[in-house]
Amino acid sequence: MQNILTIISCTCLSVLIAEASGALQWIKYRFNIRHLKPLDCPLCLAWWLTLIVFMIEKQYLDAPLFAATSSILAIFISKSLRS
């Protein structure tokens, strides 16, 4: 159950940072940066954030699987926010 909550939390945080927060757009505008990979892509950010979190928790074998789940979930959340 803890892993599911961690995956959902990482996904929601990634979508919030990449799309819903104005901070990232402000940084890109302020410093005239076109793309700020992986921060401006919810899928990429969810992958890396979840991978790092589970690596810190020493779940080395499960980390890529959880990161993939988080990335796909980020796509669904992102699409539902746009519609």
mmCIF file with all atom_site columns, C-alpha atoms in Angstrom:
data_model
loop_
_atom_site.group_PDB
_atom_site.id
_atom_site.type_symbol
_atom_site.label_atom_id
_atom_site.label_alt_id
_atom_site.label_comp_id
_atom_site.label_asym_id
_atom_site.label_entity_id
_atom_site.label_seq_id
_atom_site.pdbx_PDB_ins_code
_atom_site.Cartn_x
_atom_site.Cartn_y
_atom_site.Cartn_z
_atom_site.occupancy
_atom_site.B_iso_or_equiv
_atom_site.pdbx_formal_charge
_atom_site.auth_seq_id
_atom_site.auth_comp_id
_atom_site.auth_asym_id
_atom_site.auth_atom_id
_atom_site.pdbx_PDB_model_num
ATOM 1  C CA . MET A 1 1  ? 0.000   0.000  0.000   1.00 0.00 ? 1  MET A CA 1
ATOM 2  C CA . GLN A 1 2  ? 2.870   2.354  0.773   1.00 0.00 ? 2  GLN A CA 1
ATOM 3  C CA . ASN A 1 3  ? 4.322   1.818  -2.704  1.00 0.00 ? 3  ASN A CA 1
ATOM 4  C CA . ILE A 1 4  ? 1.016   2.710  -4.362  1.00 0.00 ? 4  ILE A CA 1
ATOM 5  C CA . LEU A 1 5  ? 0.769   5.934  -2.390  1.00 0.00 ? 5  LEU A CA 1
ATOM 6  C CA . THR A 1 6  ? 4.359   6.810  -3.263  1.00 0.00 ? 6  THR A CA 1
ATOM 7  C CA . ILE A 1 7  ? 3.741   6.195  -6.976  1.00 0.00 ? 7  ILE A CA 1
ATOM 8  C CA . ILE A 1 8  ? 0.586   8.323  -6.972  1.00 0.00 ? 8  ILE A CA 1
ATOM 9  C CA . SER A 1 9  ? 2.302   11.077 -4.994  1.00 0.00 ? 9  SER A CA 1
ATOM 10 C CA . CYS A 1 10 ? 5.284   11.214 -7.329  1.00 0.00 ? 10 CYS A CA 1
ATOM 11 C CA . THR A 1 11 ? 2.974   11.269 -10.334 1.00 0.00 ? 11 THR A CA 1
ATOM 12 C CA . CYS A 1 12 ? 0.794   14.069 -9.001  1.00 0.00 ? 12 CYS A CA 1
ATOM 13 C CA . LEU A 1 13 ? 3.832   16.117 -8.015  1.00 0.00 ? 13 LEU A CA 1
ATOM 14 C CA . SER A 1 14 ? 5.322   15.639 -11.480 1.00 0.00 ? 14 SER A CA 1
ATOM 15 C CA . VAL A 1 15 ? 2.172   16.788 -13.266 1.00 0.00 ? 15 VAL A CA 1
ATOM 16 C CA . LEU A 1 16 ? 1.862   19.716 -10.885 1.00 0.00 ? 16 LEU A CA 1
ATOM 17 C CA . ILE A 1 17 ? 5.433   20.861 -11.507 1.00 0.00 ? 17 ILE A CA 1
ATOM 18 C CA . ALA A 1 18 ? 5.406   20.263 -15.271 1.00 0.00 ? 18 ALA A CA 1
ATOM 19 C CA . GLU A 1 19 ? 1.992   21.621 -16.194 1.00 0.00 ? 19 GLU A CA 1
ATOM 20 C CA . ALA A 1 20 ? -0.053  23.152 -13.418 1.00 0.00 ? 20 ALA A CA 1
ATOM 21 C CA . SER A 1 21 ? 2.571   25.259 -11.703 1.00 0.00 ? 21 SER A CA 1
ATOM 22 C CA . GLY A 1 22 ? 3.449   28.626 -13.143 1.00 0.00 ? 22 GLY A CA 1
ATOM 23 C CA . ALA A 1 23 ? 6.911   28.498 -11.603 1.00 0.00 ? 23 ALA A CA 1
ATOM 24 C CA . LEU A 1 24 ? 8.431   26.391 -14.355 1.00 0.00 ? 24 LEU A CA 1
ATOM 25 C CA . GLN A 1 25 ? 6.972   28.606 -17.086 1.00 0.00 ? 25 GLN A CA 1
ATOM 26 C CA . TRP A 1 26 ? 8.293   31.661 -15.270 1.00 0.00 ? 26 TRP A CA 1
ATOM 27 C CA . ILE A 1 27 ? 11.803  30.171 -15.086 1.00 0.00 ? 27 ILE A CA 1
ATOM 28 C CA . LYS A 1 28 ? 11.727  29.306 -18.800 1.00 0.00 ? 28 LYS A CA 1
ATOM 29 C CA . TYR A 1 29 ? 10.526  32.819 -19.676 1.00 0.00 ? 29 TYR A CA 1
ATOM 30 C CA . ARG A 1 30 ? 12.925  34.591 -17.294 1.00 0.00 ? 30 ARG A CA 1
ATOM 31 C CA . PHE A 1 31 ? 16.056  32.825 -18.540 1.00 0.00 ? 31 PHE A CA 1
ATOM 32 C CA . ASN A 1 32 ? 14.856  32.494 -22.155 1.00 0.00 ? 32 ASN A CA 1
ATOM 33 C CA . ILE A 1 33 ? 14.990  28.700 -22.097 1.00 0.00 ? 33 ILE A CA 1
ATOM 34 C CA . ARG A 1 34 ? 12.940  26.883 -24.692 1.00 0.00 ? 34 ARG A CA 1
ATOM 35 C CA . HIS A 1 35 ? 12.933  23.397 -23.161 1.00 0.00 ? 35 HIS A CA 1
ATOM 36 C CA . LEU A 1 36 ? 13.944  22.384 -19.685 1.00 0.00 ? 36 LEU A CA 1
ATOM 37 C CA . LYS A 1 37 ? 14.130  18.615 -19.962 1.00 0.00 ? 37 LYS A CA 1
ATOM 38 C CA . PRO A 1 38 ? 12.989  16.584 -17.999 1.00 0.00 ? 38 PRO A CA 1
ATOM 39 C CA . LEU A 1 39 ? 11.134  19.213 -15.979 1.00 0.00 ? 39 LEU A CA 1
ATOM 40 C CA . ASP A 1 40 ? 8.713   20.369 -18.675 1.00 0.00 ? 40 ASP A CA 1
ATOM 41 C CA . CYS A 1 41 ? 7.506   16.878 -19.576 1.00 0.00 ? 41 CYS A CA 1
ATOM 42 C CA . PRO A 1 42 ? 5.206   15.228 -17.012 1.00 0.00 ? 42 PRO A CA 1
ATOM 43 C CA . LEU A 1 43 ? 6.009   11.759 -18.344 1.00 0.00 ? 43 LEU A CA 1
ATOM 44 C CA . CYS A 1 44 ? 9.778   12.279 -18.088 1.00 0.00 ? 44 CYS A CA 1
ATOM 45 C CA . LEU A 1 45 ? 9.619   13.997 -14.733 1.00 0.00 ? 45 LEU A CA 1
ATOM 46 C CA . ALA A 1 46 ? 7.384   11.263 -13.292 1.00 0.00 ? 46 ALA A CA 1
ATOM 47 C CA . TRP A 1 47 ? 9.813   8.613  -14.528 1.00 0.00 ? 47 TRP A CA 1
ATOM 48 C CA . TRP A 1 48 ? 12.912  10.217 -13.016 1.00 0.00 ? 48 TRP A CA 1
ATOM 49 C CA . LEU A 1 49 ? 11.308  11.363 -9.783  1.00 0.00 ? 49 LEU A CA 1
ATOM 50 C CA . THR A 1 50 ? 9.794   7.953  -9.065  1.00 0.00 ? 50 THR A CA 1
ATOM 51 C CA . LEU A 1 51 ? 12.994  6.165  -10.027 1.00 0.00 ? 51 LEU A CA 1
ATOM 52 C CA . ILE A 1 52 ? 15.047  8.330  -7.676  1.00 0.00 ? 52 ILE A CA 1
ATOM 53 C CA . VAL A 1 53 ? 12.574  7.955  -4.795  1.00 0.00 ? 53 VAL A CA 1
ATOM 54 C CA . PHE A 1 54 ? 12.537  4.165  -5.013  1.00 0.00 ? 54 PHE A CA 1
ATOM 55 C CA . MET A 1 55 ? 16.308  3.981  -5.447  1.00 0.00 ? 55 MET A CA 1
ATOM 56 C CA . ILE A 1 56 ? 16.674  5.981  -2.241  1.00 0.00 ? 56 ILE A CA 1
ATOM 57 C CA . GLU A 1 57 ? 14.323  3.485  -0.564  1.00 0.00 ? 57 GLU A CA 1
ATOM 58 C CA . LYS A 1 58 ? 16.660  0.713  -1.817  1.00 0.00 ? 58 LYS A CA 1
ATOM 59 C CA . GLN A 1 59 ? 14.042  -1.015 -3.969  1.00 0.00 ? 59 GLN A CA 1
ATOM 60 C CA . TYR A 1 60 ? 16.427  -1.408 -6.860  1.00 0.00 ? 60 TYR A CA 1
ATOM 61 C CA . LEU A 1 61 ? 14.620  -4.151 -8.795  1.00 0.00 ? 61 LEU A CA 1
ATOM 62 C CA . ASP A 1 62 ? 11.152  -2.643 -8.490  1.00 0.00 ? 62 ASP A CA 1
ATOM 63 C CA . ALA A 1 63 ? 12.165  0.964  -9.170  1.00 0.00 ? 63 ALA A CA 1
ATOM 64 C CA . PRO A 1 64 ? 11.990  0.799  -13.001 1.00 0.00 ? 64 PRO A CA 1
ATOM 65 C CA . LEU A 1 65 ? 8.595   -0.905 -12.884 1.00 0.00 ? 65 LEU A CA 1
ATOM 66 C CA . PHE A 1 66 ? 7.191   1.655  -10.489 1.00 0.00 ? 66 PHE A CA 1
ATOM 67 C CA . ALA A 1 67 ? 8.682   4.476  -12.560 1.00 0.00 ? 67 ALA A CA 1
ATOM 68 C CA . ALA A 1 68 ? 7.016   3.126  -15.704 1.00 0.00 ? 68 ALA A CA 1
ATOM 69 C CA . THR A 1 69 ? 3.683   2.929  -13.882 1.00 0.00 ? 69 THR A CA 1
ATOM 70 C CA . SER A 1 70 ? 4.098   6.475  -12.666 1.00 0.00 ? 70 SER A CA 1
ATOM 71 C CA . SER A 1 71 ? 4.903   7.717  -16.174 1.00 0.00 ? 71 SER A CA 1
ATOM 72 C CA . ILE A 1 72 ? 1.795   6.171  -17.697 1.00 0.00 ? 72 ILE A CA 1
ATOM 73 C CA . LEU A 1 73 ? -0.335  7.508  -14.847 1.00 0.00 ? 73 LEU A CA 1
ATOM 74 C CA . ALA A 1 74 ? 1.112   10.975 -15.497 1.00 0.00 ? 74 ALA A CA 1
ATOM 75 C CA . ILE A 1 75 ? -0.152  10.802 -19.078 1.00 0.00 ? 75 ILE A CA 1
ATOM 76 C CA . PHE A 1 76 ? -3.680  9.992  -17.894 1.00 0.00 ? 76 PHE A CA 1
ATOM 77 C CA . ILE A 1 77 ? -3.691  12.757 -15.302 1.00 0.00 ? 77 ILE A CA 1
ATOM 78 C CA . SER A 1 78 ? -2.282  15.254 -17.782 1.00 0.00 ? 78 SER A CA 1
ATOM 79 C CA . LYS A 1 79 ? -4.923  14.396 -20.395 1.00 0.00 ? 79 LYS A CA 1
ATOM 80 C CA . SER A 1 80 ? -7.741  14.599 -17.862 1.00 0.00 ? 80 SER A CA 1
ATOM 81 C CA . LEU A 1 81 ? -6.568  18.058 -16.751 1.00 0.00 ? 81 LEU A CA 1
ATOM 82 C CA . ARG A 1 82 ? -6.562  19.323 -20.343 1.00 0.00 ? 82 ARG A CA 1
ATOM 83 C CA . SER A 1 83 ? -10.093 18.183 -21.157 1.00 0.00 ? 83 SER A CA 1
#
